[in-house]
Tab-separated table of C-alpha atoms and ligand atoms in Angstrom:
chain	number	residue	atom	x	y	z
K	9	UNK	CA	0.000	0.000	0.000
K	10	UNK	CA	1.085	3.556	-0.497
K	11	UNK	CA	1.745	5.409	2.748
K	12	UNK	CA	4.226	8.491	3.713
K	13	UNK	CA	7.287	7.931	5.680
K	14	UNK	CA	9.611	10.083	8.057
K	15	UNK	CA	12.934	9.208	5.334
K	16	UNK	CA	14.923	11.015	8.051
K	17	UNK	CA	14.836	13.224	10.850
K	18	UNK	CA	14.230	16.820	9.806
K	19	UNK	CA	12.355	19.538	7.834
K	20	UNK	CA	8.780	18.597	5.723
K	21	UNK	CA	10.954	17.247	2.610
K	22	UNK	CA	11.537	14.199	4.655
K	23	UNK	CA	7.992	13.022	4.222
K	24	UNK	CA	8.310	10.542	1.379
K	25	UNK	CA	5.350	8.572	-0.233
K	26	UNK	CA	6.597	4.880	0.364
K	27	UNK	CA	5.277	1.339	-0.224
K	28	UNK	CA	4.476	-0.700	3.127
K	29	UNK	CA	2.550	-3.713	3.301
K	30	UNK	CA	-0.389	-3.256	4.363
K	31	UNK	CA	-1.631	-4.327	7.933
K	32	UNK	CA	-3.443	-7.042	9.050
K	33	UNK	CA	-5.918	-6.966	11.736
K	34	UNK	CA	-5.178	-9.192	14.519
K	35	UNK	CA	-7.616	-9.681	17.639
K	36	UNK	CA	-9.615	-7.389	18.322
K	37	UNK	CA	-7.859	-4.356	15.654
K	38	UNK	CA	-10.046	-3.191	12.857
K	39	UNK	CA	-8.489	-2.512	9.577
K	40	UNK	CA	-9.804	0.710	8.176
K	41	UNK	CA	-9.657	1.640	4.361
K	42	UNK	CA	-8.438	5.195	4.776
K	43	UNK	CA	-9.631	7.772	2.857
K	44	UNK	CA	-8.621	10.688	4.925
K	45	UNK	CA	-6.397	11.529	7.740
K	46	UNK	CA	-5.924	14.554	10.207
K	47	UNK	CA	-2.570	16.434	10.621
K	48	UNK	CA	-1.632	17.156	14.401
K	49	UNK	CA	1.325	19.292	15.858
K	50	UNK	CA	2.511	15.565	17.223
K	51	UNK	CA	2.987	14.485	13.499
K	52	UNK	CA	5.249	17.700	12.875
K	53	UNK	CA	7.505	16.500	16.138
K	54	UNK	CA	7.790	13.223	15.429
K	55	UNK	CA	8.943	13.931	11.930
K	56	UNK	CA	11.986	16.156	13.851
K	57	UNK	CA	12.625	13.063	15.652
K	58	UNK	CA	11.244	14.948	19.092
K	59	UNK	CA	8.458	13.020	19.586
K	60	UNK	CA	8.525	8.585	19.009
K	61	UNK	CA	6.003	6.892	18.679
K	62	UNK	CA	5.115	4.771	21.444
K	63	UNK	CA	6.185	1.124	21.835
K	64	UNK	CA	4.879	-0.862	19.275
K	65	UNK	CA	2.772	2.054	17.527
K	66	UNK	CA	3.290	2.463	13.362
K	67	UNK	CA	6.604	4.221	12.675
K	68	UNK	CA	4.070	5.883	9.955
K	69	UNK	CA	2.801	9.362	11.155
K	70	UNK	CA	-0.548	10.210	11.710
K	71	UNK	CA	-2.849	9.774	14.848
K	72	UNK	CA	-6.253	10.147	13.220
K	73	UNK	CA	-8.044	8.758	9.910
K	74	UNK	CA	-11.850	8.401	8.388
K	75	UNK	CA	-13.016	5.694	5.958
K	76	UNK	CA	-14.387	2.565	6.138
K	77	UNK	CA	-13.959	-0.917	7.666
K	78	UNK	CA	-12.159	-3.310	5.414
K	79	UNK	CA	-12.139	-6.228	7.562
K	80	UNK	CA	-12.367	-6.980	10.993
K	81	UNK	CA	-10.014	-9.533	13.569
K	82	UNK	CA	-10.939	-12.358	15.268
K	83	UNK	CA	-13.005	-11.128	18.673
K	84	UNK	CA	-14.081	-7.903	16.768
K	85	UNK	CA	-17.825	-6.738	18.215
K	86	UNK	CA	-20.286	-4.286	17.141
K	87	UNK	CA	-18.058	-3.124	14.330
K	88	UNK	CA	-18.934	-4.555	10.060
K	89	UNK	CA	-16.855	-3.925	7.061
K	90	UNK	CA	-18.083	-1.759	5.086
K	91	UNK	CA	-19.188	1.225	7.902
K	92	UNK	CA	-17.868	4.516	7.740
K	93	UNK	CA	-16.151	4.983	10.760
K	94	UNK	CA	-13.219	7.357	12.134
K	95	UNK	CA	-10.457	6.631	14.488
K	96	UNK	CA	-7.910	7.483	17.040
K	97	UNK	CA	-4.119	6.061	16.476
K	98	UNK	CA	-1.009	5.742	18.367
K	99	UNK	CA	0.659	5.922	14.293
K	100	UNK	CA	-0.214	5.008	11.133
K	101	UNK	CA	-2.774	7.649	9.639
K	102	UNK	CA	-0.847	8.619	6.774
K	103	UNK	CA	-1.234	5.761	4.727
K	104	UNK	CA	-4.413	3.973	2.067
K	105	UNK	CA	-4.858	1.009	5.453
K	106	UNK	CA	-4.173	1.818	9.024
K	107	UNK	CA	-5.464	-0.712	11.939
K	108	UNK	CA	-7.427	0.629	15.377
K	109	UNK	CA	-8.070	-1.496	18.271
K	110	UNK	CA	-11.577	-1.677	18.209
K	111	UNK	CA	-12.509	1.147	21.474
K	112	UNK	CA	-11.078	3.405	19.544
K	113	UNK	CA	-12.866	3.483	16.129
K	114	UNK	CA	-16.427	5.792	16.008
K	115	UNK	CA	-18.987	5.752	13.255
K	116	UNK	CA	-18.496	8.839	11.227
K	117	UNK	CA	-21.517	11.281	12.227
K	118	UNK	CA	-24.818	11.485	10.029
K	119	UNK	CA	-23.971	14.376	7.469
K	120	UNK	CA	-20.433	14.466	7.958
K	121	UNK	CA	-18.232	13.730	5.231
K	122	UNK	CA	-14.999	11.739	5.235
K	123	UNK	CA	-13.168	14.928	5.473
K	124	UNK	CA	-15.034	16.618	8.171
K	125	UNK	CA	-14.746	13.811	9.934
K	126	UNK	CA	-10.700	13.750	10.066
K	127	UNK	CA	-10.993	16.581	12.037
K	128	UNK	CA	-12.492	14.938	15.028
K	129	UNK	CA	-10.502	11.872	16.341
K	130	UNK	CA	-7.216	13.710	18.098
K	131	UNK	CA	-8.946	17.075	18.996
K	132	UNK	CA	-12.562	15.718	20.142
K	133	UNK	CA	-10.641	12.965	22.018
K	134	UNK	CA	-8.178	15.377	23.472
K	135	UNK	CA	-10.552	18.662	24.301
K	136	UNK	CA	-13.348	16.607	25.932
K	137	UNK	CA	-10.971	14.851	27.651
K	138	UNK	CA	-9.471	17.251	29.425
K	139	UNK	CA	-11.803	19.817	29.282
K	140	UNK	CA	-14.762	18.362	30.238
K	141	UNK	CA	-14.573	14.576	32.267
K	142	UNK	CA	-11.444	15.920	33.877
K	143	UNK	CA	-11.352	20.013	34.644
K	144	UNK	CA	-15.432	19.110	34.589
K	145	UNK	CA	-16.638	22.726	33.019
K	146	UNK	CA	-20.038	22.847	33.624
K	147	UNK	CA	-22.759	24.678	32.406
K	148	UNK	CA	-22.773	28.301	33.396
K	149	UNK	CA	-19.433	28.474	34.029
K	150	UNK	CA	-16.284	29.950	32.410
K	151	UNK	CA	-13.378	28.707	30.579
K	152	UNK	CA	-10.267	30.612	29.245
K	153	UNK	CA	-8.439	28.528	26.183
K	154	UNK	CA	-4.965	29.004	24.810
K	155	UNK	CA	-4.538	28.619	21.103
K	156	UNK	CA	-8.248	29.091	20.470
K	157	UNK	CA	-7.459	28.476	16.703
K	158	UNK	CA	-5.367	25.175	17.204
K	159	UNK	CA	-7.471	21.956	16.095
K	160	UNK	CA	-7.731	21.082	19.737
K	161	UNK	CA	-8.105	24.493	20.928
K	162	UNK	CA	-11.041	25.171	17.990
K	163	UNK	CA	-12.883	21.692	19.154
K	164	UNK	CA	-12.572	23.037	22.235
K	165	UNK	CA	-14.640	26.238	22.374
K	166	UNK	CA	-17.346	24.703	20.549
K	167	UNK	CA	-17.671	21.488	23.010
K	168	UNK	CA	-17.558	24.385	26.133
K	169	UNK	CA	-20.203	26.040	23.969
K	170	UNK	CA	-22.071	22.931	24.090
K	171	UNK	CA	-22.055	22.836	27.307
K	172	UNK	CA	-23.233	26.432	28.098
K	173	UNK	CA	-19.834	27.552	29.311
K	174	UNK	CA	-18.577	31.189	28.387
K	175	UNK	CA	-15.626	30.839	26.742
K	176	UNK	CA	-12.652	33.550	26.792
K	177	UNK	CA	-9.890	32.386	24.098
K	178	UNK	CA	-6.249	33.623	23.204
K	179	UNK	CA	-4.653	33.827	19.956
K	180	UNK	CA	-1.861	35.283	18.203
K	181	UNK	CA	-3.319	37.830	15.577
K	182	UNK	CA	-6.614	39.950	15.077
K	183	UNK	CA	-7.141	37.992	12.406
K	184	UNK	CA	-7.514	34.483	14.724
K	185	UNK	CA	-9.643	36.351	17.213
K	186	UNK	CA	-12.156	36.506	15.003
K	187	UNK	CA	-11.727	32.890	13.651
K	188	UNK	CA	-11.896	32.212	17.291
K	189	UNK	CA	-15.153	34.223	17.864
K	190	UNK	CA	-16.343	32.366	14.668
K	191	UNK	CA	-15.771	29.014	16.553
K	192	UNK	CA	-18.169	30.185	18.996
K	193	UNK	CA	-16.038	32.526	21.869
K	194	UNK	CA	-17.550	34.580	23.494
K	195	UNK	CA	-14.421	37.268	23.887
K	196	UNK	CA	-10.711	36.818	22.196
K	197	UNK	CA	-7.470	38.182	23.159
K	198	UNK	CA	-4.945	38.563	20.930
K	199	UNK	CA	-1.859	37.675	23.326
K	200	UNK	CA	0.715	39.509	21.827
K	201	UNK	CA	-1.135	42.509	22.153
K	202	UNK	CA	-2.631	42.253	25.532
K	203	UNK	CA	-2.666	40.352	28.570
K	204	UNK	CA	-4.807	37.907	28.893
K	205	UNK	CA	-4.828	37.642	32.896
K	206	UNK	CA	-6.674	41.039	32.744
K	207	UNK	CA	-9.138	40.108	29.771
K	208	UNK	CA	-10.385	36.992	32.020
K	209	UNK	CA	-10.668	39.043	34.955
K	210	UNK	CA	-13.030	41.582	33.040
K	211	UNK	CA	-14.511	38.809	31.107
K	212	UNK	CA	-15.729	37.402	34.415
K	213	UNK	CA	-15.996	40.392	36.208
K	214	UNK	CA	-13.061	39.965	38.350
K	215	UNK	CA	-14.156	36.277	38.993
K	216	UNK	CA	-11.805	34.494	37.583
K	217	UNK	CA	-11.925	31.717	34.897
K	218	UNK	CA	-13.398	28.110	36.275
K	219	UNK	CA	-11.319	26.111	33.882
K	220	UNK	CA	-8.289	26.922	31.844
K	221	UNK	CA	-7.273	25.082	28.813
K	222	UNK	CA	-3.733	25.049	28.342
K	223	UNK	CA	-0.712	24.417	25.414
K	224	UNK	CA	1.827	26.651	26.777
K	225	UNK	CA	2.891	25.222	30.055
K	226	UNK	CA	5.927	26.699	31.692
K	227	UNK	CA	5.650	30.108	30.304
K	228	UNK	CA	2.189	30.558	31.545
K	229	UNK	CA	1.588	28.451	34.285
K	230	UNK	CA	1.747	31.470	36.580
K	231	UNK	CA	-0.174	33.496	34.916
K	232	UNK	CA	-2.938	30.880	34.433
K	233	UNK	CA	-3.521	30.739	38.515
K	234	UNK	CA	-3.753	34.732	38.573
K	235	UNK	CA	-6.363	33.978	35.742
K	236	UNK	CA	-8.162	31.548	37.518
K	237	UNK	CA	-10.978	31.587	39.766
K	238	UNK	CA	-11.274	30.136	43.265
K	239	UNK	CA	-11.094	26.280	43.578
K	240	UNK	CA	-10.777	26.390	39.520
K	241	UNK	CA	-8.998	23.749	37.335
K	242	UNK	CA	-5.687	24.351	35.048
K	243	UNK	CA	-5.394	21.874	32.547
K	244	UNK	CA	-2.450	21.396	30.370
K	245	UNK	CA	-2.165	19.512	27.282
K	246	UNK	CA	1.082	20.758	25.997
K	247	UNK	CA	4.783	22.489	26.757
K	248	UNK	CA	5.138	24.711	23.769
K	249	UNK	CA	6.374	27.650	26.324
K	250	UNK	CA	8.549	24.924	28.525
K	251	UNK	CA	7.973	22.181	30.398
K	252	UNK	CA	9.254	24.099	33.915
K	253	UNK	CA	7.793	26.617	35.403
K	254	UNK	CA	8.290	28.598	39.101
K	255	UNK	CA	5.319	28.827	40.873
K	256	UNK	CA	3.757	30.243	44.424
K	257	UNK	CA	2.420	26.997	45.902
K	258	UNK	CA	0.661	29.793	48.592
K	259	UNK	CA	-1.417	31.102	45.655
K	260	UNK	CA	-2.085	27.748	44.284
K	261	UNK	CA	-3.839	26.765	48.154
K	262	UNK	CA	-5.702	30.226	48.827
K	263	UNK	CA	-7.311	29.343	45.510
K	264	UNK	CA	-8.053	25.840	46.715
K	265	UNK	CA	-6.928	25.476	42.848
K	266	UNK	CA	-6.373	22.069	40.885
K	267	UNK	CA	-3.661	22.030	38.010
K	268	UNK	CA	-3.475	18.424	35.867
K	269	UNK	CA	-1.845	17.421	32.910
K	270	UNK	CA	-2.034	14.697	30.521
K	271	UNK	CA	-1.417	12.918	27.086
K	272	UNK	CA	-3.852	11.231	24.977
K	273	UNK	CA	-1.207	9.032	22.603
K	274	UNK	CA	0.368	7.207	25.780
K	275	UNK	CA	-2.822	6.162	26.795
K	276	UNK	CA	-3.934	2.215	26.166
K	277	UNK	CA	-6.658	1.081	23.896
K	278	UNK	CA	-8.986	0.207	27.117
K	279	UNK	CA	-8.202	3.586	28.571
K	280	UNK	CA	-8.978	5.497	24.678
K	281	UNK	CA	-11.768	3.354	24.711
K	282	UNK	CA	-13.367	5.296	28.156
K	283	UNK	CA	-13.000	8.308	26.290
K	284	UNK	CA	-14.527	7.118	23.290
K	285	UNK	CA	-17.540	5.496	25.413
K	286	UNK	CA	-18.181	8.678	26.815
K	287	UNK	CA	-17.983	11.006	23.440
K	288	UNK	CA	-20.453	8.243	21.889
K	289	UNK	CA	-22.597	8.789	24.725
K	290	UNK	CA	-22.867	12.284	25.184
K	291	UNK	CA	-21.441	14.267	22.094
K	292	UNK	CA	-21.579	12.232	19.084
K	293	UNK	CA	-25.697	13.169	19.468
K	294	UNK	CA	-24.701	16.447	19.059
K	295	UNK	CA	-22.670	16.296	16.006
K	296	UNK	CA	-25.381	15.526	12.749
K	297	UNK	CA	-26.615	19.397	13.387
K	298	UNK	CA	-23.664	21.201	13.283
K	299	UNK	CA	-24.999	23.969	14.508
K	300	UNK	CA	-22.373	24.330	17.981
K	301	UNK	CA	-19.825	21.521	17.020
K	302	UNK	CA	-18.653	22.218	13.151
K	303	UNK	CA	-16.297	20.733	11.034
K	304	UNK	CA	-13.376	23.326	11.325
K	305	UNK	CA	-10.941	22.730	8.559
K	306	UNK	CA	-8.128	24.796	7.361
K	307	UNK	CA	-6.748	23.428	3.775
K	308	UNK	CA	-7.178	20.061	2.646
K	309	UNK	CA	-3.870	18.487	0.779
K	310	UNK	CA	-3.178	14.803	-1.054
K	311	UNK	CA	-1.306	12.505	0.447
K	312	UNK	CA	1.742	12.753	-1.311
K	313	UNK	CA	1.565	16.334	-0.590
K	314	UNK	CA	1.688	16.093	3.364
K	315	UNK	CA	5.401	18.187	3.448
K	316	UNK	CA	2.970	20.840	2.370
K	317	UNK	CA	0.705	19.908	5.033
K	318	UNK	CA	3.533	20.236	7.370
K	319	UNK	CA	4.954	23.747	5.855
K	320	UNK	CA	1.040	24.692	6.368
K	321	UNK	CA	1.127	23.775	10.282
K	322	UNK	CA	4.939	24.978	10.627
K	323	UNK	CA	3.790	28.141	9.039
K	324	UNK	CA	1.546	29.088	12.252
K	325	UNK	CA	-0.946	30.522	9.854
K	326	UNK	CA	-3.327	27.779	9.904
K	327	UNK	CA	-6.922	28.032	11.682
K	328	UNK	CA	-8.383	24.578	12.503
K	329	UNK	CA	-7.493	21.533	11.323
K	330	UNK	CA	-5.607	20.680	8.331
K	331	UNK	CA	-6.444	17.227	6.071
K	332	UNK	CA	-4.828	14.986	3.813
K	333	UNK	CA	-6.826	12.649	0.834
K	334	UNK	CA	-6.109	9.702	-0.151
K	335	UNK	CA	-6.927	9.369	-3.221
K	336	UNK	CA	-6.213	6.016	-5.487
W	33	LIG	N1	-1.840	16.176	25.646
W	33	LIG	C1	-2.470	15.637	24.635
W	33	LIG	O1	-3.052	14.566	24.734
W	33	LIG	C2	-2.513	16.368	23.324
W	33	LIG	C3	-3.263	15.844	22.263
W	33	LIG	C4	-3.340	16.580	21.069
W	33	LIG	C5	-2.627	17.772	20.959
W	33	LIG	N2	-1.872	18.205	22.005
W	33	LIG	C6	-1.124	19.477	21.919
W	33	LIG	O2	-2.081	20.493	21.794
W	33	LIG	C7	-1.553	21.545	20.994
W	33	LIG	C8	-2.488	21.804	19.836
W	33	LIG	O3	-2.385	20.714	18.934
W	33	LIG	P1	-2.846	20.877	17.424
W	33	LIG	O4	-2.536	19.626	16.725
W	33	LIG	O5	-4.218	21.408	17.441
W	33	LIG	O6	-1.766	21.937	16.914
W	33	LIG	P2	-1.834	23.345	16.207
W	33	LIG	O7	-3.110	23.454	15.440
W	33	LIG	O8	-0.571	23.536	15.468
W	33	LIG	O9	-1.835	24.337	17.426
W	33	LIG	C9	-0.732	24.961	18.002
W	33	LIG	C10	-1.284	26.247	18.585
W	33	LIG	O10	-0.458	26.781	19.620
W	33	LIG	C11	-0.769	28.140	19.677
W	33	LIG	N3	0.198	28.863	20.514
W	33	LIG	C12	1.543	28.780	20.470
W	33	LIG	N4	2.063	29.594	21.417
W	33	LIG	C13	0.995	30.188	22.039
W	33	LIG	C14	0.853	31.126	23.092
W	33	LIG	N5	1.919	31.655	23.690
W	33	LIG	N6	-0.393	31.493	23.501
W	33	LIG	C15	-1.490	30.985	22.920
W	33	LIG	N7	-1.402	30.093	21.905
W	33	LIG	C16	-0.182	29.706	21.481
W	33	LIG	C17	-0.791	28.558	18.233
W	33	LIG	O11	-1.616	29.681	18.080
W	33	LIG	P3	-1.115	31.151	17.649
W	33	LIG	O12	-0.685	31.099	16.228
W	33	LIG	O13	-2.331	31.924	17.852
W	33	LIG	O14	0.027	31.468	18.558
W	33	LIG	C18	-1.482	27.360	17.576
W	33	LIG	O15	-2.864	27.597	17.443
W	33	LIG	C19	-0.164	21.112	20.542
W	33	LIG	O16	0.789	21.693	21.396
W	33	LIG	C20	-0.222	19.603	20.709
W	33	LIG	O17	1.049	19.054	20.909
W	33	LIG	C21	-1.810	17.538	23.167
């Protein structure tokens, strides 16, 4: 099968279009015919060599895909070849087959098309997540989110919006602020101009924000307390601003204030699966509307195109997610 390969560590030109064989399912895997798959941040690190793939994960990038079910292993329930479905990977997206353990392969939404759907696995997995089942934003309250363009950080203003949260988002350009307020936000800062510790605390009224949604770590983890309301929830996804970070453990207690972190790729199929039990449960209803939870794509590229996918992302100039076809 034709699939794109990390040739060597370094810039997008590494991403070759290769021949692999494909994969068979074994117990319990599905094998999906791909037709499209999402590009992540994650992909762009692991093709710098700064991010492996876990043990025993496709050296193939690519941590999401949509297309159908080819075949099925041994001890496979629920799941026939033939559905449209869409999937969360440890590896393996960019390429015609990929297998899934079974927990972590969804039907693709009623009126969503094969490339809408690419653009939930990794970012609905990843913003519910953390957003909701673990910093549990509830309705009526208030959520500040870094990166409010990002695919995760997009997927996440429109689940809070589900929700009934108000939503207070940061970005890097005027232009983003309103792609942000297009996603749903209530109020955007552009963080280069302003400070974003002061825009929650007059978004709120001095309040505070309940939950924060974080991708910058280090850099802003003191900020993000200041930001925060009282017994309030920081949770961090990523370490694009550093992965230490000085902070006044006082503060953190007078706020009676939680901060977590986590990663979705590490996790095991049993533990995706949770995740993906609960999104079938109470979001995938959601989705055939599209009226809060849209399809937010940025460009869509063919396969053998994905360096240009990665310039794209590497850029910083892309709002939402970004897609690759494969086309045969
Ligand atoms: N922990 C997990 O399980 C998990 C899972 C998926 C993704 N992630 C992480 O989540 C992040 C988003 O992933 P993605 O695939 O959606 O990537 P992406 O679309 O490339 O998003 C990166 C975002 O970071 C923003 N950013 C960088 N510095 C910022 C700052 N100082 N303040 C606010 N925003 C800043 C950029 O926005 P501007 O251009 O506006 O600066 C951009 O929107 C990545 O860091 C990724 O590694 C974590």
């Amino acid at each position: 099968m034709k699939a794109v390969e990390i040739s060597s560590f370094g810039g997008p030109r590494v991403l070759r279009i290769c021949e692999r064989p494909r994969p068979e399912p074994t117990a319990g895997e599905v094998l999906v015919r791909v037709s499209t798959a999402g590009v992540a941040r994650a992909d762009t690190l692991q093709r710098q060599g700064k991010y492996p793939p876990p043990q025993g994960a496709s050296d193939i990038p690519g941590l999401d895909v949509a297309g159908c079910v080819e075949s099925i292993g041994p001890g496979v329930q629920n799941i026939q070849p033939g559905q449209r479905v869409c999937a969360i990977l440890a590896g393996g997206g960019y390429a015609e087959y990929c297998v899934a353990p079974q927990q972590q392969v969804l039907p693709i939404p009623e009126n969503w098309t094969e490339i809408e759907a690419a653009t939930l696995p990794e970012n609905i997995f990843t913003a519910f997540d953390n957003l909701i089942t673990r910093a549990g934003l509830k309705s009526g309250e208030s959520a500040l989110i870094h990166g409010g363009t990002s695919g995760v950080g997009s997927m996440a203003i429109m689940l809070a919006k589900a929700w009934n949260a108000r939503v207070i988002a940061t970005a890097g350009s005027q232009e983003k602020c309103r792609a942000c307020r297009d996603f749903g936000s209530d109020a955007a800062i552009n963080y280069r101009e302003g400070d974003f510790v002061e825009a929650a605390r007059a978004f709120t009224s001095g309040h505070g924000v309940d939950v924060v949604l974080d991708l910058v770590g280090g850099a802003y983890l003191a900020r993000n307390l200041d930001a925060l309301a009282l017994e309030g929830c920081i949770s961090i996804i990523a370490t694009q601003g550093g992965r230490t970070a000085e902070l006044d453990i006082g503060r953190l207690m007078m706020k009676r204030a939680r901060i977590m972190g986590s990663t979705m790729r590490a996790r095991t199929p049993s533990q995706k699966g949770e995740v993906a039990a609960r999104l079938l449960k109470q979001v995938w209803p959601l989705l055939p509307s599209k009226t809060v939870i849209r399809p937010a794509i940025d460009r869509v590229y063919p396969l053998q195109e994905a360096w240009r996918a990665h310039e794209r992302m590497e850029s910083g100039e892309h709002i939402g997610k970004i897609v690759l076809t494969i086309d045969r």
